[in-house]
Amino acid sequence: MLAQIIPTQTFSADEVVSPYIYVFYIAFVISFLFTPIMQTVASYYGIIDEPDSHRKMHSSPVAYLGGVAVFLGWIAGLATSQFLNLHRTEPGLLPHLKVPFSIVVGASVIVVLGLWDDIRHINPSVKIAGQVFAALCLLLEKVGINCTYPMLVPVATRLSGLWHLPMAVQPDGTPQAWFMTLVHLSSAVLVVLAVVGCCNATNLMDGLDGLCGGVTAIIAAGFLFLAVYVAMFGGGMNSNWDALRVVLGLALLGAVLGFIPYNFNPASIFMGDTGSMFLGFSCATLIILLAQERGKWFLAAMVMFALPVLDTILAFARRYVAGRSVFTADRFHFHHQLVSRGLTVRKTVLIIYSIATMFALLGAAIVFVRTRYAGAIYLVVFGSIIVTAYKMGMVHERPRVVRAGGLDVESESVTPMQQIDSSTVLEVEDPRKKDSLR
């Protein structure tokens, strides 16, 4: 039998959040103040994003480096946490939060990598190598090194009973050496996949004014809810990890909200790869820290982060089907297709905000059901969305408009109606209707 951990203490949400709320204040203020400063710096040095009339939806040049301001707000929030007392202070416990330095190092690596790409443009393989290095930084300080333990223990216990395999955990709760080796290896793989996947998922989503920042703010709010809930009912067994998750959630939320007013349509500054990859790394870190508590928290976090993941999966599938490299850019992301269907940029962003909010609420609801049911919800939601996306043609690259003629039209400039596959176009333009409006 596994040793049961009985909660020793519970807290209210106010008791958990109030000691650290200053982290949010500082992160927001620093990000809000430094964003226009970085806009001036970017304009002065010519670090701007030029429209290309293809993928980029803005009509005039827009400054980069907004991501640097977000990072400064985040790091200032973490620095502030070092002067605050933990929500649980008892003899023998650390009085202040200890932030693993590897998290700061990993975030700095991602920011430098993104800044380099914004200024010089680097190969995708170099980006991935940098993201893997940032993940290894976390593992070197044992951040997430046991994150698969809560998920593997019940599986190993069941298999041991069914197939008479060696027990993964001894009766006194001590894990076997072979099992911990498996946990460390699988955790290392999960940490690397989480960092690389989240960094690229948020990077791919950064295609419209305010889109990536707003969606990340919603996700960060969801992660903060999970972090506070774990700290409230986790029994205070490890106050530093509980506090760390709350502080990281507050710092990320405050830094992003301080940037969004400048980035919302019409944007005066972009976050660039510096900001989008940093947001992905921050989300990955919180997902890893939640996963090491219970498998249910990992599922809940992944549901909250579902929108960037789904967009990335569809993008890779679409490029694979088209026979192109998965790293090549295109204009067929979910947000691009909504705009192509006639929605304005602002309406598209607000619709995607509402979808992200739905995922955040669904992830929060998973907290209140058993893990086995949470897994079922996860599979049903993801499967349904992927099938729906396929039916809507989002897995195939489609021209934006095809001009169609009637059955009797014999012109090279139009396409006969019987030759048009409705799953391969976004819009069929009838030239006869167009002419009748002249």
Short mmCIF file of C-alpha atoms in Angstrom, two decimals:
data_model
loop_
_atom_site.label_atom_id
_atom_site.label_comp_id
_atom_site.label_asym_id
_atom_site.label_seq_id
_atom_site.Cartn_x
_atom_site.Cartn_y
_atom_site.Cartn_z
CA MET A 1 0.00 0.00 0.00
CA LEU A 2 1.13 3.52 -0.75
CA ALA A 3 1.69 5.84 2.13
CA GLN A 4 -1.17 8.30 2.45
CA ILE A 5 -0.29 11.95 2.94
CA ILE A 6 -2.82 13.53 5.25
CA PRO A 7 -3.18 17.31 4.86
CA THR A 8 -1.83 19.08 7.90
CA GLN A 9 -3.30 22.49 7.21
CA THR A 10 -5.65 24.23 4.81
CA PHE A 11 -5.81 27.90 3.87
CA SER A 12 -8.30 30.32 2.40
CA ALA A 13 -7.68 31.86 -1.02
CA ASP A 14 -7.02 35.21 0.66
CA GLU A 15 -4.41 33.69 2.95
CA VAL A 16 -2.61 32.19 -0.05
CA VAL A 17 -2.74 35.15 -2.43
CA SER A 18 -2.50 38.21 -0.17
CA PRO A 19 1.18 37.77 0.84
CA TYR A 20 2.22 37.67 -2.83
CA ILE A 21 -0.17 40.13 -4.52
CA TYR A 22 2.60 42.74 -4.66
CA VAL A 23 4.29 40.54 -7.25
CA PHE A 24 1.36 41.24 -9.57
CA TYR A 25 1.51 44.99 -8.90
CA ILE A 26 5.22 45.28 -9.66
CA ALA A 27 5.07 43.02 -12.73
CA PHE A 28 2.18 45.05 -14.17
CA VAL A 29 3.69 48.47 -13.47
CA ILE A 30 7.16 47.61 -14.82
CA SER A 31 5.73 46.04 -17.97
CA PHE A 32 3.32 48.94 -18.48
CA LEU A 33 6.05 51.58 -18.07
CA PHE A 34 8.76 49.84 -20.08
CA THR A 35 6.62 48.91 -23.10
CA PRO A 36 6.60 52.47 -24.58
CA ILE A 37 10.29 52.76 -23.70
CA MET A 38 11.06 49.61 -25.68
CA GLN A 39 8.91 50.94 -28.50
CA THR A 40 11.10 54.04 -28.68
CA VAL A 41 14.28 51.94 -28.57
CA ALA A 42 13.02 49.62 -31.32
CA SER A 43 12.03 52.53 -33.55
CA TYR A 44 15.38 54.24 -33.01
CA TYR A 45 17.39 51.16 -33.97
CA GLY A 46 15.07 50.07 -36.76
CA ILE A 47 13.85 46.89 -35.05
CA ILE A 48 10.43 46.94 -36.67
CA ASP A 49 8.11 44.49 -38.35
CA GLU A 50 7.37 45.39 -41.94
CA PRO A 51 4.03 44.28 -43.45
CA ASP A 52 4.35 41.75 -46.28
CA SER A 53 0.78 41.72 -47.64
CA HIS A 54 0.67 37.96 -47.08
CA ARG A 55 0.96 36.60 -43.52
CA LYS A 56 1.29 39.84 -41.56
CA MET A 57 -2.03 41.58 -41.09
CA HIS A 58 -0.81 45.06 -40.11
CA SER A 59 -0.74 47.81 -42.77
CA SER A 60 2.20 49.88 -41.49
CA PRO A 61 5.55 49.12 -39.78
CA VAL A 62 5.27 48.28 -36.08
CA ALA A 63 8.07 48.26 -33.52
CA TYR A 64 9.26 45.03 -31.90
CA LEU A 65 10.80 44.46 -28.43
CA GLY A 66 7.54 44.41 -26.50
CA GLY A 67 8.58 41.01 -25.23
CA VAL A 68 11.55 42.57 -23.46
CA ALA A 69 9.17 44.74 -21.42
CA VAL A 70 7.09 41.69 -20.52
CA PHE A 71 10.22 39.86 -19.39
CA LEU A 72 11.36 42.84 -17.31
CA GLY A 73 7.97 42.96 -15.60
CA TRP A 74 8.10 39.22 -14.89
CA ILE A 75 11.65 39.31 -13.49
CA ALA A 76 10.80 42.36 -11.36
CA GLY A 77 7.84 40.46 -9.95
CA LEU A 78 10.05 37.50 -9.02
CA ALA A 79 12.56 39.85 -7.42
CA THR A 80 9.78 41.40 -5.33
CA SER A 81 8.81 37.97 -4.02
CA GLN A 82 12.17 37.71 -2.27
CA PHE A 83 11.07 40.40 0.20
CA LEU A 84 7.74 38.76 1.05
CA ASN A 85 6.94 36.19 3.72
CA LEU A 86 5.52 32.81 2.80
CA HIS A 87 1.83 32.20 3.38
CA ARG A 88 2.82 29.48 5.84
CA THR A 89 5.49 30.51 8.34
CA GLU A 90 6.42 28.08 11.07
CA PRO A 91 9.63 27.22 12.92
CA GLY A 92 11.94 25.17 10.71
CA LEU A 93 10.54 26.51 7.43
CA LEU A 94 12.16 29.05 5.16
CA PRO A 95 10.64 32.48 5.90
CA HIS A 96 10.92 33.65 2.29
CA LEU A 97 10.33 32.13 -1.13
CA LYS A 98 13.29 30.43 -2.78
CA VAL A 99 13.02 30.74 -6.56
CA PRO A 100 15.12 28.13 -8.39
CA PHE A 101 17.75 30.09 -10.29
CA SER A 102 17.39 27.70 -13.22
CA ILE A 103 13.96 29.18 -13.99
CA VAL A 104 15.50 32.64 -14.35
CA VAL A 105 18.40 31.26 -16.41
CA GLY A 106 16.07 29.30 -18.70
CA ALA A 107 13.82 32.32 -19.22
CA SER A 108 16.86 34.51 -19.97
CA VAL A 109 18.10 32.00 -22.55
CA ILE A 110 14.71 32.05 -24.28
CA VAL A 111 14.57 35.87 -24.26
CA VAL A 112 18.08 36.22 -25.70
CA LEU A 113 17.25 33.63 -28.35
CA GLY A 114 14.04 35.42 -29.30
CA LEU A 115 15.73 38.82 -29.33
CA TRP A 116 18.42 37.46 -31.62
CA ASP A 117 15.74 36.15 -33.96
CA ASP A 118 13.82 39.44 -33.94
CA ILE A 119 16.96 41.35 -34.90
CA ARG A 120 18.90 38.93 -37.10
CA HIS A 121 16.50 36.06 -37.92
CA ILE A 122 17.88 32.64 -37.05
CA ASN A 123 17.34 29.10 -38.27
CA PRO A 124 14.47 27.15 -36.64
CA SER A 125 16.91 24.43 -35.61
CA VAL A 126 18.88 26.99 -33.59
CA LYS A 127 15.67 28.03 -31.84
CA ILE A 128 14.85 24.47 -30.91
CA ALA A 129 18.39 23.86 -29.68
CA GLY A 130 18.11 26.93 -27.44
CA GLN A 131 14.75 25.77 -26.12
CA VAL A 132 16.15 22.33 -25.30
CA PHE A 133 19.05 24.01 -23.48
CA ALA A 134 16.57 26.06 -21.42
CA ALA A 135 14.73 22.85 -20.52
CA LEU A 136 18.00 21.21 -19.48
CA CYS A 137 18.69 24.19 -17.21
CA LEU A 138 15.49 23.38 -15.35
CA LEU A 139 16.40 19.72 -15.04
CA LEU A 140 19.90 20.48 -13.74
CA GLU A 141 18.33 22.11 -10.68
CA LYS A 142 15.78 19.28 -10.46
CA VAL A 143 12.84 21.45 -11.50
CA GLY A 144 10.33 18.93 -12.82
CA ILE A 145 12.71 15.98 -12.44
CA ASN A 146 9.90 14.03 -10.71
CA CYS A 147 6.93 15.51 -12.58
CA THR A 148 5.76 12.14 -13.98
CA TYR A 149 5.85 10.43 -10.55
CA PRO A 150 2.19 11.14 -9.65
CA MET A 151 1.07 9.83 -13.06
CA LEU A 152 3.27 6.71 -13.13
CA VAL A 153 2.65 5.49 -9.57
CA PRO A 154 -0.99 4.37 -10.07
CA VAL A 155 -0.13 2.81 -13.45
CA ALA A 156 2.85 0.89 -12.04
CA THR A 157 0.82 -0.24 -9.04
CA ARG A 158 -1.96 -1.62 -11.25
CA LEU A 159 0.50 -3.39 -13.56
CA SER A 160 2.31 -4.90 -10.59
CA GLY A 161 -0.94 -6.39 -9.34
CA LEU A 162 -2.11 -7.68 -12.72
CA TRP A 163 1.15 -9.05 -14.13
CA HIS A 164 2.99 -9.81 -10.87
CA LEU A 165 5.75 -7.33 -11.69
CA PRO A 166 8.11 -5.93 -9.04
CA MET A 167 6.41 -3.31 -6.89
CA ALA A 168 7.23 0.28 -7.84
CA VAL A 169 6.74 1.52 -4.29
CA GLN A 170 7.47 -0.35 -1.09
CA PRO A 171 4.75 -0.74 1.59
CA ASP A 172 6.29 2.11 3.60
CA GLY A 173 5.94 4.45 0.62
CA THR A 174 9.61 4.36 -0.46
CA PRO A 175 9.92 4.11 -4.27
CA GLN A 176 12.13 1.43 -5.78
CA ALA A 177 15.39 2.49 -7.48
CA TRP A 178 14.36 1.14 -10.89
CA PHE A 179 11.08 3.00 -10.69
CA MET A 180 12.77 6.31 -9.84
CA THR A 181 15.09 5.85 -12.82
CA LEU A 182 12.02 5.48 -15.02
CA VAL A 183 10.47 8.55 -13.40
CA HIS A 184 13.58 10.67 -13.98
CA LEU A 185 13.91 9.64 -17.62
CA SER A 186 10.25 10.17 -18.44
CA SER A 187 10.21 13.46 -16.52
CA ALA A 188 13.22 14.71 -18.48
CA VAL A 189 11.43 13.89 -21.74
CA LEU A 190 8.25 15.61 -20.55
CA VAL A 191 10.13 18.75 -19.46
CA VAL A 192 11.91 19.06 -22.82
CA LEU A 193 8.69 18.43 -24.76
CA ALA A 194 6.79 20.93 -22.61
CA VAL A 195 9.34 23.71 -23.07
CA VAL A 196 9.86 23.17 -26.80
CA GLY A 197 6.16 22.59 -27.46
CA CYS A 198 4.88 25.56 -25.46
CA CYS A 199 7.49 27.96 -26.83
CA ASN A 200 6.59 27.10 -30.41
CA ALA A 201 2.85 26.96 -29.73
CA THR A 202 2.71 30.52 -28.41
CA ASN A 203 5.10 31.65 -31.15
CA LEU A 204 2.79 30.29 -33.85
CA MET A 205 -0.22 31.95 -32.22
CA ASP A 206 1.38 35.40 -32.32
CA GLY A 207 -0.23 36.39 -35.62
CA LEU A 208 -2.75 39.15 -34.79
CA ASP A 209 -2.73 42.25 -32.62
CA GLY A 210 -3.22 41.29 -28.99
CA LEU A 211 -3.87 37.63 -29.76
CA CYS A 212 -0.96 35.82 -28.11
CA GLY A 213 -0.78 38.17 -25.13
CA GLY A 214 -4.52 38.04 -24.44
CA VAL A 215 -4.76 34.26 -24.76
CA THR A 216 -1.72 33.85 -22.50
CA ALA A 217 -3.28 36.18 -19.92
CA ILE A 218 -6.38 33.98 -19.83
CA ILE A 219 -4.22 30.86 -19.52
CA ALA A 220 -2.12 32.51 -16.79
CA ALA A 221 -5.29 33.34 -14.85
CA GLY A 222 -6.31 29.69 -15.14
CA PHE A 223 -2.90 28.50 -13.97
CA LEU A 224 -3.08 30.93 -11.06
CA PHE A 225 -6.42 29.42 -10.05
CA LEU A 226 -4.86 25.93 -10.06
CA ALA A 227 -1.82 27.14 -8.11
CA VAL A 228 -3.97 28.80 -5.45
CA TYR A 229 -6.21 25.75 -5.18
CA VAL A 230 -3.22 23.44 -4.69
CA ALA A 231 -1.79 25.78 -2.04
CA MET A 232 -5.15 25.96 -0.25
CA PHE A 233 -5.75 22.23 0.02
CA GLY A 234 -2.30 20.74 -0.43
CA GLY A 235 -1.87 20.59 3.32
CA GLY A 236 1.13 22.90 3.36
CA MET A 237 3.47 19.94 2.93
CA ASN A 238 5.81 22.00 0.77
CA SER A 239 5.17 25.70 1.21
CA ASN A 240 7.98 26.78 -1.11
CA TRP A 241 6.63 24.91 -4.16
CA ASP A 242 3.10 26.08 -3.38
CA ALA A 243 4.26 29.68 -3.11
CA LEU A 244 6.44 29.40 -6.22
CA ARG A 245 3.54 28.39 -8.42
CA VAL A 246 1.40 31.26 -7.12
CA VAL A 247 4.21 33.80 -7.58
CA LEU A 248 4.98 32.61 -11.12
CA GLY A 249 1.29 32.86 -12.01
CA LEU A 250 0.98 36.37 -10.57
CA ALA A 251 4.18 37.57 -12.26
CA LEU A 252 3.16 36.20 -15.66
CA LEU A 253 -0.38 37.58 -15.43
CA GLY A 254 0.76 41.03 -14.31
CA ALA A 255 3.51 41.30 -16.94
CA VAL A 256 1.19 40.32 -19.81
CA LEU A 257 -1.66 42.59 -18.71
CA GLY A 258 0.77 45.52 -18.54
CA PHE A 259 1.68 44.93 -22.20
CA ILE A 260 -1.74 44.20 -23.73
CA PRO A 261 -3.04 47.82 -23.81
CA TYR A 262 -0.26 48.71 -26.25
CA ASN A 263 -0.59 45.51 -28.26
CA PHE A 264 -4.35 45.31 -28.71
CA ASN A 265 -5.68 46.24 -32.14
CA PRO A 266 -4.45 48.57 -33.51
CA ALA A 267 -1.09 47.58 -32.02
CA SER A 268 1.64 50.17 -31.47
CA ILE A 269 4.21 47.51 -30.56
CA PHE A 270 4.67 43.76 -31.04
CA MET A 271 6.16 41.32 -28.56
CA GLY A 272 8.11 39.51 -31.30
CA ASP A 273 9.63 36.08 -30.84
CA THR A 274 11.22 37.46 -27.66
CA GLY A 275 7.86 37.75 -25.99
CA SER A 276 5.96 34.87 -27.59
CA MET A 277 8.63 32.27 -26.77
CA PHE A 278 9.08 33.69 -23.27
CA LEU A 279 5.35 33.37 -22.62
CA GLY A 280 5.54 29.77 -23.83
CA PHE A 281 8.45 29.03 -21.49
CA SER A 282 6.60 30.57 -18.54
CA CYS A 283 3.52 28.46 -19.28
CA ALA A 284 5.66 25.33 -19.67
CA THR A 285 7.30 25.95 -16.29
CA LEU A 286 3.94 26.24 -14.56
CA ILE A 287 2.63 23.12 -16.31
CA ILE A 288 5.69 21.19 -15.12
CA LEU A 289 5.35 22.45 -11.55
CA LEU A 290 1.66 21.54 -11.47
CA ALA A 291 2.35 18.10 -12.96
CA GLN A 292 4.67 17.18 -10.11
CA GLU A 293 1.77 17.47 -7.65
CA ARG A 294 -0.89 15.23 -9.21
CA GLY A 295 -1.76 13.94 -12.64
CA LYS A 296 -5.07 15.79 -12.46
CA TRP A 297 -3.36 19.16 -12.20
CA PHE A 298 -1.34 18.32 -15.32
CA LEU A 299 -4.50 17.45 -17.24
CA ALA A 300 -6.23 20.61 -16.05
CA ALA A 301 -3.24 22.74 -17.08
CA MET A 302 -3.08 21.11 -20.50
CA VAL A 303 -6.79 21.75 -21.07
CA MET A 304 -6.23 25.41 -20.22
CA PHE A 305 -3.32 25.53 -22.68
CA ALA A 306 -5.33 23.60 -25.30
CA LEU A 307 -5.85 26.42 -27.81
CA PRO A 308 -2.14 27.01 -28.63
CA VAL A 309 -1.56 23.24 -28.67
CA LEU A 310 -4.42 22.58 -31.07
CA ASP A 311 -3.35 25.37 -33.40
CA THR A 312 0.17 23.94 -33.48
CA ILE A 313 -1.01 20.38 -34.13
CA LEU A 314 -3.24 21.55 -36.97
CA ALA A 315 -0.43 23.67 -38.44
CA PHE A 316 2.03 20.77 -38.44
CA ALA A 317 -0.58 18.39 -39.87
CA ARG A 318 -1.52 20.89 -42.56
CA ARG A 319 2.08 21.39 -43.64
CA TYR A 320 2.75 17.67 -43.61
CA VAL A 321 -0.29 16.99 -45.80
CA ALA A 322 0.88 19.72 -48.19
CA GLY A 323 4.32 18.11 -48.39
CA ARG A 324 6.11 21.09 -46.88
CA SER A 325 8.45 21.42 -43.93
CA VAL A 326 6.59 21.79 -40.64
CA PHE A 327 8.78 24.80 -39.87
CA THR A 328 7.72 26.83 -42.91
CA ALA A 329 5.36 29.74 -42.26
CA ASP A 330 1.89 29.98 -43.77
CA ARG A 331 -1.32 31.96 -43.51
CA PHE A 332 -3.69 29.17 -42.64
CA HIS A 333 -3.70 29.31 -38.85
CA PHE A 334 -7.03 29.37 -37.07
CA HIS A 335 -6.95 33.16 -36.64
CA HIS A 336 -5.99 33.69 -40.30
CA GLN A 337 -8.90 31.54 -41.43
CA LEU A 338 -11.37 33.49 -39.31
CA VAL A 339 -10.14 36.73 -40.89
CA SER A 340 -10.36 35.15 -44.34
CA ARG A 341 -14.00 34.37 -43.64
CA GLY A 342 -14.75 38.08 -43.33
CA LEU A 343 -14.20 38.84 -39.65
CA THR A 344 -12.21 41.88 -38.60
CA VAL A 345 -8.99 41.44 -36.69
CA ARG A 346 -10.59 42.73 -33.50
CA LYS A 347 -13.62 40.42 -33.78
CA THR A 348 -11.35 37.47 -34.52
CA VAL A 349 -9.23 38.16 -31.45
CA LEU A 350 -12.30 38.54 -29.22
CA ILE A 351 -13.75 35.26 -30.51
CA ILE A 352 -10.48 33.46 -29.78
CA TYR A 353 -10.42 35.08 -26.31
CA SER A 354 -13.84 33.55 -25.66
CA ILE A 355 -12.63 30.13 -26.81
CA ALA A 356 -9.56 30.40 -24.57
CA THR A 357 -11.84 31.36 -21.67
CA MET A 358 -13.96 28.29 -22.33
CA PHE A 359 -10.87 26.07 -22.14
CA ALA A 360 -9.76 27.81 -18.93
CA LEU A 361 -13.15 27.21 -17.31
CA LEU A 362 -13.15 23.59 -18.50
CA GLY A 363 -9.68 23.09 -17.02
CA ALA A 364 -10.85 24.61 -13.74
CA ALA A 365 -13.87 22.29 -13.69
CA ILE A 366 -11.59 19.27 -14.05
CA VAL A 367 -10.18 20.08 -10.60
CA PHE A 368 -13.46 19.02 -9.00
CA VAL A 369 -13.77 15.59 -10.64
CA ARG A 370 -11.74 12.39 -10.29
CA THR A 371 -8.60 12.03 -12.40
CA ARG A 372 -10.01 9.16 -14.47
CA TYR A 373 -12.99 11.29 -15.44
CA ALA A 374 -10.74 14.26 -16.12
CA GLY A 375 -8.76 12.15 -18.59
CA ALA A 376 -11.98 11.17 -20.37
CA ILE A 377 -13.03 14.82 -20.64
CA TYR A 378 -9.60 15.69 -22.00
CA LEU A 379 -9.77 13.04 -24.75
CA VAL A 380 -13.35 13.84 -25.76
CA VAL A 381 -12.74 17.60 -26.02
CA PHE A 382 -9.50 17.29 -27.97
CA GLY A 383 -10.85 14.58 -30.27
CA SER A 384 -14.02 16.51 -31.02
CA ILE A 385 -12.16 19.71 -31.84
CA ILE A 386 -9.64 17.97 -34.11
CA VAL A 387 -12.43 16.22 -36.07
CA THR A 388 -14.39 19.48 -36.33
CA ALA A 389 -11.29 21.29 -37.58
CA TYR A 390 -10.74 18.59 -40.19
CA LYS A 391 -14.34 18.84 -41.38
CA MET A 392 -13.97 22.62 -41.67
CA GLY A 393 -10.98 22.10 -43.93
CA MET A 394 -8.39 23.49 -41.49
CA VAL A 395 -6.01 20.61 -42.19
CA HIS A 396 -5.75 21.50 -45.86
CA GLU A 397 -4.15 24.61 -47.29
CA ARG A 398 -6.72 26.46 -49.30
CA PRO A 399 -6.61 29.48 -51.59
CA ARG A 400 -8.50 32.40 -50.15
CA VAL A 401 -10.80 33.01 -53.17
CA VAL A 402 -11.58 31.00 -56.32
CA ARG A 403 -13.48 32.67 -59.14
CA ALA A 404 -16.07 30.30 -60.48
CA GLY A 405 -18.00 30.29 -63.72
CA GLY A 406 -21.23 28.50 -64.57
CA LEU A 407 -21.54 25.16 -66.25
CA ASP A 408 -21.34 26.82 -69.64
CA VAL A 409 -18.37 29.08 -68.88
CA GLU A 410 -15.29 28.41 -71.00
CA SER A 411 -12.75 30.94 -69.77
CA GLU A 412 -9.23 30.36 -68.48
CA SER A 413 -9.69 33.13 -65.88
CA VAL A 414 -12.43 31.25 -64.02
CA THR A 415 -12.97 27.74 -62.73
CA PRO A 416 -16.03 25.72 -63.82
CA MET A 417 -18.32 25.04 -60.87
CA GLN A 418 -18.22 21.27 -61.35
CA GLN A 419 -14.42 21.34 -60.94
CA ILE A 420 -14.41 23.11 -57.55
CA ASP A 421 -13.85 21.04 -54.43
CA SER A 422 -15.65 22.84 -51.60
CA SER A 423 -13.15 21.49 -49.06
CA THR A 424 -10.24 23.23 -50.75
CA VAL A 425 -11.44 26.86 -50.85
CA LEU A 426 -12.44 29.49 -48.36
CA GLU A 427 -14.72 31.39 -50.72
CA VAL A 428 -16.17 30.90 -54.18
CA GLU A 429 -16.57 34.15 -56.05
CA ASP A 430 -19.23 34.22 -58.77
CA PRO A 431 -18.14 36.75 -61.45
CA ARG A 432 -21.70 37.07 -62.76
CA LYS A 433 -22.94 38.39 -59.40
CA LYS A 434 -19.96 40.71 -59.22
CA ASP A 435 -20.73 42.10 -62.67
CA SER A 436 -24.39 42.63 -61.79
CA LEU A 437 -23.40 45.00 -59.00
CA ARG A 438 -21.49 47.34 -61.25
#
